[in-house]
């Protein structure tokens, strides 16, 4: 009689031989790796196609600011196409006026700001020793960079035909998209329902509505906060007779669209210019003005204006800004927070944790 083998072969599948905890960890690891791979490919595609994706996102942001205007005009008997066209004309006029005002303020004030920064560095070097010398070296370098930037702006940043063509193409594409979004946005819901089954279509529409609401809330709130911050800081700097106050106010306005980083950099430049021109006392007053405005913004304006529309943790905002700047430079830093807000809105809908989606007014994309 044959002796039975000491160990019978194990015919189970290999993964069943692993402990349950190891199998779960492996499954999660694969899922995370696939998610990162898909996200990386998506980001790569968006960056490579930035000539189309950047105007598309800018058009969505512009539409989010203007979409209430079209229904208001339609209710007063204006055709939707004419209403969208008039709204685009208002957009071009407003954006052109703001850009011209900001560029004019920066160009006029940049030489004063550039000459003040090295002086501030000299004072810091005499007070802080080796650390101040490093700051002085950095500020001395900014003078040449600022003068170079100003000369580039004034003497022809658009002199390169390729850059000029790209900017014109992107601007025209963004403006055309704004027109079509305003004119045909109310049909988006019907178009989605015609391609997707009932429940899937409603989910997509809900995600689009929530994402659009988040972007609209960010643009409205940030623009209002930027205007208030820039106005009060400019008034304070003018009262202190700080040179280049209009240009510093323009920096504050533009910096408001890059949370945390923009406010810190613009406020630092204002204090350094005040230090170079008026000494320590003026710098402390300028610092007080900047901090007071920032405290009012953080404790009053943002909770009242943005809390209902953009619910992002400060850490999420900081990571988004850093990631956006790393991917697409200054444009990425500007677009990071509204895109992140839109993404969080979509996630909240998919998880079923968001509030019921409010009805969207006619003329809004995603309705």
mmCIF file of C-alpha atoms in Angstrom:
data_model
loop_
_atom_site.group_PDB
_atom_site.id
_atom_site.type_symbol
_atom_site.label_atom_id
_atom_site.label_comp_id
_atom_site.label_asym_id
_atom_site.label_seq_id
_atom_site.Cartn_x
_atom_site.Cartn_y
_atom_site.Cartn_z
ATOM 1 C CA UNK A 1 0.000 0.000 0.000
ATOM 2 C CA UNK A 2 1.338 3.409 -1.048
ATOM 3 C CA UNK A 3 2.234 5.898 1.632
ATOM 4 C CA UNK A 4 0.167 9.087 1.280
ATOM 5 C CA UNK A 5 2.190 12.177 0.593
ATOM 6 C CA UNK A 6 3.054 14.333 3.589
ATOM 7 C CA UNK A 7 1.594 17.460 1.960
ATOM 8 C CA UNK A 8 -1.230 17.602 -0.533
ATOM 9 C CA UNK A 9 -0.891 20.202 -3.315
ATOM 10 C CA UNK A 10 -2.806 23.470 -2.772
ATOM 11 C CA UNK A 11 -5.080 24.026 -5.768
ATOM 12 C CA UNK A 12 -6.358 27.409 -4.583
ATOM 13 C CA UNK A 13 -5.769 30.552 -6.640
ATOM 14 C CA UNK A 14 -2.542 32.297 -5.652
ATOM 15 C CA UNK A 15 -4.166 35.507 -4.356
ATOM 16 C CA UNK A 16 -6.428 33.453 -2.050
ATOM 17 C CA UNK A 17 -3.337 32.130 -0.314
ATOM 18 C CA UNK A 18 -2.551 35.652 0.938
ATOM 19 C CA UNK A 19 -4.034 37.009 4.175
ATOM 20 C CA UNK A 20 -7.137 39.207 3.682
ATOM 21 C CA UNK A 21 -5.321 42.319 4.910
ATOM 22 C CA UNK A 22 -2.588 41.857 2.313
ATOM 23 C CA UNK A 23 -5.158 41.326 -0.444
ATOM 24 C CA UNK A 24 -7.006 44.520 0.517
ATOM 25 C CA UNK A 25 -3.770 46.494 0.636
ATOM 26 C CA UNK A 26 -2.786 45.170 -2.788
ATOM 27 C CA UNK A 27 -6.184 46.030 -4.252
ATOM 28 C CA UNK A 28 -6.022 49.575 -2.881
ATOM 29 C CA UNK A 29 -2.457 49.967 -4.127
ATOM 30 C CA UNK A 30 -3.462 48.960 -7.645
ATOM 31 C CA UNK A 31 -6.431 51.322 -7.554
ATOM 32 C CA UNK A 32 -4.275 54.229 -6.380
ATOM 33 C CA UNK A 33 -1.609 53.509 -9.004
ATOM 34 C CA UNK A 34 -4.230 53.402 -11.758
ATOM 35 C CA UNK A 35 -5.816 56.620 -10.493
ATOM 36 C CA UNK A 36 -2.450 58.404 -10.440
ATOM 37 C CA UNK A 37 -1.619 57.095 -13.913
ATOM 38 C CA UNK A 38 -4.939 58.255 -15.370
ATOM 39 C CA UNK A 39 -4.659 61.644 -13.635
ATOM 40 C CA UNK A 40 -1.086 62.066 -14.884
ATOM 41 C CA UNK A 41 -2.109 61.278 -18.447
ATOM 42 C CA UNK A 42 -5.025 63.693 -18.176
ATOM 43 C CA UNK A 43 -2.824 66.483 -16.827
ATOM 44 C CA UNK A 44 -0.228 65.785 -19.518
ATOM 45 C CA UNK A 45 -2.888 65.983 -22.216
ATOM 46 C CA UNK A 46 -4.296 69.224 -20.798
ATOM 47 C CA UNK A 47 -0.838 70.797 -20.628
ATOM 48 C CA UNK A 48 0.061 69.709 -24.139
ATOM 49 C CA UNK A 49 -3.261 71.062 -25.412
ATOM 50 C CA UNK A 50 -3.076 74.248 -23.338
ATOM 51 C CA UNK A 51 -3.629 76.357 -26.442
ATOM 52 C CA UNK A 52 -7.227 75.068 -26.304
ATOM 53 C CA UNK A 53 -7.699 74.126 -22.640
ATOM 54 C CA UNK A 54 -6.598 77.485 -21.174
ATOM 55 C CA UNK A 55 -9.031 79.524 -23.338
ATOM 56 C CA UNK A 56 -11.746 76.985 -22.494
ATOM 57 C CA UNK A 57 -11.242 77.404 -18.735
ATOM 58 C CA UNK A 58 -10.951 81.177 -19.075
ATOM 59 C CA UNK A 59 -14.203 81.185 -21.064
ATOM 60 C CA UNK A 60 -15.929 79.224 -18.314
ATOM 61 C CA UNK A 61 -14.668 81.682 -15.709
ATOM 62 C CA UNK A 62 -15.827 84.647 -17.783
ATOM 63 C CA UNK A 63 -19.199 83.030 -18.377
ATOM 64 C CA UNK A 64 -19.594 82.337 -14.667
ATOM 65 C CA UNK A 65 -19.344 86.077 -14.020
ATOM 66 C CA UNK A 66 -21.690 87.144 -16.800
ATOM 67 C CA UNK A 67 -24.366 84.455 -17.070
ATOM 68 C CA UNK A 68 -27.020 86.355 -15.036
ATOM 69 C CA UNK A 69 -26.903 89.218 -17.572
ATOM 70 C CA UNK A 70 -28.269 87.218 -20.515
ATOM 71 C CA UNK A 71 -31.516 86.041 -18.812
ATOM 72 C CA UNK A 72 -32.054 89.604 -17.575
ATOM 73 C CA UNK A 73 -31.818 90.941 -21.131
ATOM 74 C CA UNK A 74 -33.945 88.111 -22.553
ATOM 75 C CA UNK A 75 -36.741 88.874 -20.078
ATOM 76 C CA UNK A 76 -36.764 92.403 -21.473
ATOM 77 C CA UNK A 77 -37.324 91.301 -25.047
ATOM 78 C CA UNK A 78 -33.771 91.047 -26.345
ATOM 79 C CA UNK A 79 -32.998 87.967 -28.419
ATOM 80 C CA UNK A 80 -30.598 85.507 -26.843
ATOM 81 C CA UNK A 81 -27.987 85.918 -29.572
ATOM 82 C CA UNK A 82 -28.044 89.711 -29.299
ATOM 83 C CA UNK A 83 -27.956 89.492 -25.502
ATOM 84 C CA UNK A 84 -24.913 87.205 -25.622
ATOM 85 C CA UNK A 85 -23.207 89.521 -28.114
ATOM 86 C CA UNK A 86 -23.848 92.616 -26.002
ATOM 87 C CA UNK A 87 -22.574 90.809 -22.923
ATOM 88 C CA UNK A 88 -19.372 89.875 -24.751
ATOM 89 C CA UNK A 89 -18.895 93.513 -25.771
ATOM 90 C CA UNK A 90 -19.251 94.521 -22.113
ATOM 91 C CA UNK A 91 -16.758 91.808 -21.153
ATOM 92 C CA UNK A 92 -14.164 92.954 -23.697
ATOM 93 C CA UNK A 93 -14.592 96.590 -22.651
ATOM 94 C CA UNK A 94 -14.338 95.813 -18.941
ATOM 95 C CA UNK A 95 -11.363 93.444 -19.251
ATOM 96 C CA UNK A 96 -9.569 95.806 -21.621
ATOM 97 C CA UNK A 97 -10.123 98.738 -19.279
ATOM 98 C CA UNK A 98 -8.944 96.836 -16.204
ATOM 99 C CA UNK A 99 -5.869 95.465 -17.979
ATOM 100 C CA UNK A 100 -4.983 98.902 -19.354
ATOM 101 C CA UNK A 101 -5.379 100.458 -15.905
ATOM 102 C CA UNK A 102 -3.263 97.774 -14.218
ATOM 103 C CA UNK A 103 -0.526 97.846 -16.857
ATOM 104 C CA UNK A 104 -0.427 101.648 -16.811
ATOM 105 C CA UNK A 105 -0.152 101.682 -13.011
ATOM 106 C CA UNK A 106 2.569 99.047 -13.027
ATOM 107 C CA UNK A 107 4.582 100.666 -15.824
ATOM 108 C CA UNK A 108 4.457 104.092 -14.145
ATOM 109 C CA UNK A 109 5.235 102.754 -10.675
ATOM 110 C CA UNK A 110 7.683 99.973 -11.513
ATOM 111 C CA UNK A 111 10.802 102.208 -11.681
ATOM 112 C CA UNK A 112 9.996 103.672 -8.252
ATOM 113 C CA UNK A 113 9.366 100.220 -6.797
ATOM 114 C CA UNK A 114 12.504 98.806 -8.405
ATOM 115 C CA UNK A 115 14.720 101.599 -7.058
ATOM 116 C CA UNK A 116 13.212 101.287 -3.558
ATOM 117 C CA UNK A 117 13.848 97.571 -3.130
ATOM 118 C CA UNK A 118 17.687 97.791 -3.104
ATOM 119 C CA UNK A 119 17.454 100.622 -0.548
ATOM 120 C CA UNK A 120 15.294 98.421 1.640
ATOM 121 C CA UNK A 121 17.889 95.670 1.263
ATOM 122 C CA UNK A 122 20.651 98.002 2.459
ATOM 123 C CA UNK A 123 18.700 98.866 5.590
ATOM 124 C CA UNK A 124 17.931 95.219 6.321
ATOM 125 C CA UNK A 125 21.603 94.322 5.815
ATOM 126 C CA UNK A 126 22.653 96.910 8.407
ATOM 127 C CA UNK A 127 20.091 95.592 10.897
ATOM 128 C CA UNK A 128 20.134 91.823 10.375
ATOM 129 C CA UNK A 129 23.766 91.126 9.549
ATOM 130 C CA UNK A 130 24.451 88.051 7.362
ATOM 131 C CA UNK A 131 20.745 87.309 6.946
ATOM 132 C CA UNK A 132 20.149 90.884 5.878
ATOM 133 C CA UNK A 133 22.992 90.677 3.377
ATOM 134 C CA UNK A 134 21.335 87.706 1.729
ATOM 135 C CA UNK A 135 18.063 89.602 1.543
ATOM 136 C CA UNK A 136 19.930 92.614 0.153
ATOM 137 C CA UNK A 137 21.475 90.477 -2.573
ATOM 138 C CA UNK A 138 18.075 89.081 -3.523
ATOM 139 C CA UNK A 139 16.448 92.518 -3.584
ATOM 140 C CA UNK A 140 19.325 93.991 -5.598
ATOM 141 C CA UNK A 141 18.775 91.354 -8.241
ATOM 142 C CA UNK A 142 15.080 92.205 -8.428
ATOM 143 C CA UNK A 143 15.905 95.698 -9.679
ATOM 144 C CA UNK A 144 17.463 94.398 -12.857
ATOM 145 C CA UNK A 145 14.705 91.836 -13.277
ATOM 146 C CA UNK A 146 12.019 94.484 -12.751
ATOM 147 C CA UNK A 147 13.624 96.906 -15.186
ATOM 148 C CA UNK A 148 13.934 94.089 -17.683
ATOM 149 C CA UNK A 149 10.278 93.234 -17.178
ATOM 150 C CA UNK A 150 9.209 96.843 -17.613
ATOM 151 C CA UNK A 151 11.286 97.266 -20.746
ATOM 152 C CA UNK A 152 9.845 94.039 -22.068
ATOM 153 C CA UNK A 153 6.325 95.249 -21.396
ATOM 154 C CA UNK A 154 6.903 98.695 -22.821
ATOM 155 C CA UNK A 155 9.183 97.875 -25.731
ATOM 156 C CA UNK A 156 7.321 94.875 -27.053
ATOM 157 C CA UNK A 157 6.495 91.777 -25.116
ATOM 158 C CA UNK A 158 4.383 90.941 -28.152
ATOM 159 C CA UNK A 159 7.170 91.493 -30.648
ATOM 160 C CA UNK A 160 7.510 87.784 -31.232
ATOM 161 C CA UNK A 161 5.112 86.791 -33.975
ATOM 162 C CA UNK A 162 4.548 83.348 -32.485
ATOM 163 C CA UNK A 163 3.570 84.704 -29.064
ATOM 164 C CA UNK A 164 1.401 87.400 -30.590
ATOM 165 C CA UNK A 165 -0.407 84.839 -32.752
ATOM 166 C CA UNK A 166 -0.904 82.527 -29.785
ATOM 167 C CA UNK A 167 -2.305 85.301 -27.575
ATOM 168 C CA UNK A 168 -4.653 86.562 -30.277
ATOM 169 C CA UNK A 169 -5.825 83.052 -31.104
ATOM 170 C CA UNK A 170 -6.392 82.224 -27.451
ATOM 171 C CA UNK A 171 -8.232 85.476 -26.810
ATOM 172 C CA UNK A 172 -10.484 85.073 -29.841
ATOM 173 C CA UNK A 173 -11.197 81.440 -28.948
ATOM 174 C CA UNK A 174 -12.039 82.329 -25.350
ATOM 175 C CA UNK A 175 -14.335 85.163 -26.451
ATOM 176 C CA UNK A 176 -16.087 82.933 -28.995
ATOM 177 C CA UNK A 177 -16.592 80.249 -26.351
ATOM 178 C CA UNK A 178 -18.035 82.810 -23.950
ATOM 179 C CA UNK A 179 -20.533 83.859 -26.629
ATOM 180 C CA UNK A 180 -21.618 80.283 -27.334
ATOM 181 C CA UNK A 181 -21.787 79.397 -23.632
ATOM 182 C CA UNK A 182 -24.005 82.407 -22.963
ATOM 183 C CA UNK A 183 -26.212 81.822 -25.992
ATOM 184 C CA UNK A 184 -26.573 78.044 -25.918
ATOM 185 C CA UNK A 185 -25.768 77.132 -22.316
ATOM 186 C CA UNK A 186 -29.441 76.610 -21.468
ATOM 187 C CA UNK A 187 -29.524 73.737 -23.974
ATOM 188 C CA UNK A 188 -26.710 71.776 -22.354
ATOM 189 C CA UNK A 189 -29.046 69.748 -20.149
ATOM 190 C CA UNK A 190 -31.179 68.637 -23.088
ATOM 191 C CA UNK A 191 -28.056 67.734 -25.080
ATOM 192 C CA UNK A 192 -26.731 65.572 -22.235
ATOM 193 C CA UNK A 193 -30.098 63.830 -21.826
ATOM 194 C CA UNK A 194 -30.164 63.026 -25.532
ATOM 195 C CA UNK A 195 -26.852 61.142 -25.304
ATOM 196 C CA UNK A 196 -27.045 59.481 -21.882
ATOM 197 C CA UNK A 197 -29.686 57.370 -20.143
ATOM 198 C CA UNK A 198 -31.894 58.972 -17.521
ATOM 199 C CA UNK A 199 -30.021 58.514 -14.258
ATOM 200 C CA UNK A 200 -26.578 58.963 -15.793
ATOM 201 C CA UNK A 201 -27.671 62.148 -17.544
ATOM 202 C CA UNK A 202 -29.036 63.647 -14.340
ATOM 203 C CA UNK A 203 -25.792 62.832 -12.527
ATOM 204 C CA UNK A 204 -23.706 64.506 -15.213
ATOM 205 C CA UNK A 205 -25.973 67.561 -15.211
ATOM 206 C CA UNK A 206 -25.841 67.797 -11.422
ATOM 207 C CA UNK A 207 -22.036 67.597 -11.498
ATOM 208 C CA UNK A 208 -21.830 70.282 -14.186
ATOM 209 C CA UNK A 209 -24.182 72.571 -12.275
ATOM 210 C CA UNK A 210 -22.271 72.185 -9.019
ATOM 211 C CA UNK A 211 -18.904 72.710 -10.731
ATOM 212 C CA UNK A 212 -20.179 75.806 -12.498
ATOM 213 C CA UNK A 213 -21.665 77.201 -9.289
ATOM 214 C CA UNK A 214 -18.310 76.736 -7.536
ATOM 215 C CA UNK A 215 -16.410 78.502 -10.317
ATOM 216 C CA UNK A 216 -18.962 81.321 -10.434
ATOM 217 C CA UNK A 217 -18.765 81.750 -6.672
ATOM 218 C CA UNK A 218 -14.988 81.863 -6.758
ATOM 219 C CA UNK A 219 -14.843 84.435 -9.558
ATOM 220 C CA UNK A 220 -17.491 86.731 -8.084
ATOM 221 C CA UNK A 221 -16.103 86.509 -4.572
ATOM 222 C CA UNK A 222 -12.434 86.830 -5.501
ATOM 223 C CA UNK A 223 -13.039 89.771 -7.837
ATOM 224 C CA UNK A 224 -14.980 91.655 -5.172
ATOM 225 C CA UNK A 225 -12.423 90.857 -2.466
ATOM 226 C CA UNK A 226 -9.529 91.830 -4.757
ATOM 227 C CA UNK A 227 -11.162 95.171 -5.523
ATOM 228 C CA UNK A 228 -11.780 95.908 -1.834
ATOM 229 C CA UNK A 229 -8.263 94.866 -0.772
ATOM 230 C CA UNK A 230 -6.554 96.849 -3.517
ATOM 231 C CA UNK A 231 -8.654 99.948 -2.842
ATOM 232 C CA UNK A 232 -8.032 100.072 0.900
ATOM 233 C CA UNK A 233 -4.331 99.203 0.662
ATOM 234 C CA UNK A 234 -3.812 101.818 -2.063
ATOM 235 C CA UNK A 235 -5.590 104.448 0.045
ATOM 236 C CA UNK A 236 -3.436 103.529 3.038
ATOM 237 C CA UNK A 237 -0.208 103.691 1.036
ATOM 238 C CA UNK A 238 -1.204 107.042 -0.498
ATOM 239 C CA UNK A 239 -1.910 108.386 2.992
ATOM 240 C CA UNK A 240 1.597 107.285 4.024
ATOM 241 C CA UNK A 241 3.070 108.884 0.863
ATOM 242 C CA UNK A 242 4.608 105.588 -0.226
ATOM 243 C CA UNK A 243 6.010 105.903 -3.784
ATOM 244 C CA UNK A 244 4.378 103.772 -6.438
ATOM 245 C CA UNK A 245 1.172 103.277 -4.430
ATOM 246 C CA UNK A 246 -1.045 102.775 -7.526
ATOM 247 C CA UNK A 247 1.305 100.110 -8.863
ATOM 248 C CA UNK A 248 1.407 98.391 -5.474
ATOM 249 C CA UNK A 249 -2.397 98.442 -5.427
ATOM 250 C CA UNK A 250 -2.401 96.835 -8.868
ATOM 251 C CA UNK A 251 -0.095 94.104 -7.551
ATOM 252 C CA UNK A 252 -2.476 93.515 -4.638
ATOM 253 C CA UNK A 253 -5.430 93.232 -7.017
ATOM 254 C CA UNK A 254 -3.712 90.686 -9.245
ATOM 255 C CA UNK A 255 -2.240 88.813 -6.290
ATOM 256 C CA UNK A 256 -5.699 88.253 -4.815
ATOM 257 C CA UNK A 257 -6.385 85.690 -7.551
ATOM 258 C CA UNK A 258 -3.516 83.566 -6.213
ATOM 259 C CA UNK A 259 -4.582 82.799 -2.625
ATOM 260 C CA UNK A 260 -2.011 83.162 0.180
ATOM 261 C CA UNK A 261 0.997 83.446 -2.121
ATOM 262 C CA UNK A 262 -0.211 86.513 -4.014
ATOM 263 C CA UNK A 263 -1.279 88.392 -0.869
ATOM 264 C CA UNK A 264 2.008 87.612 0.882
ATOM 265 C CA UNK A 265 4.206 88.706 -2.025
ATOM 266 C CA UNK A 266 2.295 91.903 -2.827
ATOM 267 C CA UNK A 267 2.118 92.874 0.848
ATOM 268 C CA UNK A 268 5.835 92.215 1.303
ATOM 269 C CA UNK A 269 6.725 94.429 -1.659
ATOM 270 C CA UNK A 270 4.544 97.241 -0.273
ATOM 271 C CA UNK A 271 6.217 97.081 3.144
ATOM 272 C CA UNK A 272 9.721 96.992 1.635
ATOM 273 C CA UNK A 273 9.021 100.022 -0.538
ATOM 274 C CA UNK A 274 7.680 101.866 2.515
ATOM 275 C CA UNK A 275 10.811 100.876 4.450
ATOM 276 C CA UNK A 276 13.125 102.189 1.742
ATOM 277 C CA UNK A 277 11.334 105.501 1.350
ATOM 278 C CA UNK A 278 10.112 106.408 4.825
ATOM 279 C CA UNK A 279 12.120 104.306 7.212
ATOM 280 C CA UNK A 280 11.058 101.862 9.891
ATOM 281 C CA UNK A 281 8.104 103.909 11.115
ATOM 282 C CA UNK A 282 6.484 104.158 7.689
ATOM 283 C CA UNK A 283 7.172 100.468 7.072
ATOM 284 C CA UNK A 284 5.426 99.521 10.319
ATOM 285 C CA UNK A 285 2.421 101.653 9.402
ATOM 286 C CA UNK A 286 2.324 100.053 5.953
ATOM 287 C CA UNK A 287 2.570 96.626 7.558
ATOM 288 C CA UNK A 288 -0.310 97.562 9.839
ATOM 289 C CA UNK A 289 -2.421 98.634 6.864
ATOM 290 C CA UNK A 290 -1.696 95.406 4.970
ATOM 291 C CA UNK A 291 -2.323 93.161 7.992
ATOM 292 C CA UNK A 292 -5.528 94.993 8.913
ATOM 293 C CA UNK A 293 -6.927 94.625 5.416
ATOM 294 C CA UNK A 294 -5.903 90.971 5.297
ATOM 295 C CA UNK A 295 -7.520 90.305 8.689
ATOM 296 C CA UNK A 296 -10.755 91.952 7.578
ATOM 297 C CA UNK A 297 -10.638 89.884 4.402
ATOM 298 C CA UNK A 298 -9.970 86.589 6.176
ATOM 299 C CA UNK A 299 -12.404 87.050 9.064
ATOM 300 C CA UNK A 300 -15.251 88.997 7.459
ATOM 301 C CA UNK A 301 -15.161 89.207 3.675
ATOM 302 C CA UNK A 302 -14.266 85.618 2.777
ATOM 303 C CA UNK A 303 -16.734 83.951 5.201
ATOM 304 C CA UNK A 304 -19.557 86.231 4.052
ATOM 305 C CA UNK A 305 -18.804 86.297 0.320
ATOM 306 C CA UNK A 306 -17.289 82.906 -0.460
ATOM 307 C CA UNK A 307 -18.271 80.460 2.280
ATOM 308 C CA UNK A 308 -21.506 79.469 0.548
ATOM 309 C CA UNK A 309 -19.938 78.792 -2.815
ATOM 310 C CA UNK A 310 -16.281 77.759 -2.367
ATOM 311 C CA UNK A 311 -15.716 75.358 0.532
ATOM 312 C CA UNK A 312 -12.029 74.514 0.301
ATOM 313 C CA UNK A 313 -9.671 73.910 3.195
ATOM 314 C CA UNK A 314 -6.690 76.318 3.223
ATOM 315 C CA UNK A 315 -4.298 73.363 2.899
ATOM 316 C CA UNK A 316 -6.149 72.230 -0.226
ATOM 317 C CA UNK A 317 -5.871 75.727 -1.690
ATOM 318 C CA UNK A 318 -2.125 75.927 -0.993
ATOM 319 C CA UNK A 319 -1.450 72.522 -2.542
ATOM 320 C CA UNK A 320 -3.570 73.438 -5.579
ATOM 321 C CA UNK A 321 -1.689 76.708 -6.103
ATOM 322 C CA UNK A 322 1.725 75.040 -5.819
ATOM 323 C CA UNK A 323 0.694 72.187 -8.118
ATOM 324 C CA UNK A 324 -0.839 74.564 -10.651
ATOM 325 C CA UNK A 325 2.243 76.771 -10.750
ATOM 326 C CA UNK A 326 4.445 73.717 -11.178
ATOM 327 C CA UNK A 327 2.360 72.456 -14.091
ATOM 328 C CA UNK A 328 1.620 75.655 -16.017
ATOM 329 C CA UNK A 329 3.434 78.519 -14.310
ATOM 330 C CA UNK A 330 1.528 81.687 -13.462
ATOM 331 C CA UNK A 331 -1.488 80.630 -15.535
ATOM 332 C CA UNK A 332 -1.653 77.357 -13.613
ATOM 333 C CA UNK A 333 -1.481 79.213 -10.283
ATOM 334 C CA UNK A 334 -4.329 81.500 -11.363
ATOM 335 C CA UNK A 335 -6.563 78.676 -12.593
ATOM 336 C CA UNK A 336 -5.710 76.126 -9.900
ATOM 337 C CA UNK A 337 -8.203 77.204 -7.236
ATOM 338 C CA UNK A 338 -11.318 77.620 -9.443
ATOM 339 C CA UNK A 339 -10.588 74.300 -11.154
ATOM 340 C CA UNK A 340 -10.039 72.651 -7.774
ATOM 341 C CA UNK A 341 -13.279 74.156 -6.464
ATOM 342 C CA UNK A 342 -15.123 72.787 -9.475
ATOM 343 C CA UNK A 343 -13.564 69.362 -8.949
ATOM 344 C CA UNK A 344 -14.549 69.322 -5.280
ATOM 345 C CA UNK A 345 -18.082 70.233 -6.272
ATOM 346 C CA UNK A 346 -18.217 67.280 -8.659
ATOM 347 C CA UNK A 347 -16.859 64.963 -5.968
ATOM 348 C CA UNK A 348 -19.470 66.170 -3.473
ATOM 349 C CA UNK A 349 -22.236 65.360 -5.947
ATOM 350 C CA UNK A 350 -20.818 61.926 -6.738
ATOM 351 C CA UNK A 351 -20.513 61.085 -3.063
ATOM 352 C CA UNK A 352 -24.010 62.324 -2.371
ATOM 353 C CA UNK A 353 -22.742 64.651 0.352
ATOM 354 C CA UNK A 354 -23.542 67.950 -1.301
ATOM 355 C CA UNK A 355 -26.666 69.988 -0.746
ATOM 356 C CA UNK A 356 -29.460 69.609 -3.284
ATOM 357 C CA UNK A 357 -28.457 71.384 -6.459
ATOM 358 C CA UNK A 358 -30.318 74.649 -6.850
ATOM 359 C CA UNK A 359 -32.047 75.357 -10.145
ATOM 360 C CA UNK A 360 -29.692 77.097 -12.532
ATOM 361 C CA UNK A 361 -30.793 80.221 -14.312
ATOM 362 C CA UNK A 362 -31.254 80.120 -18.023
ATOM 363 C CA UNK A 363 -28.121 80.833 -19.940
ATOM 364 C CA UNK A 364 -25.786 78.945 -17.604
ATOM 365 C CA UNK A 365 -23.675 76.163 -19.063
ATOM 366 C CA UNK A 366 -24.524 72.881 -17.548
ATOM 367 C CA UNK A 367 -28.221 73.714 -17.130
#
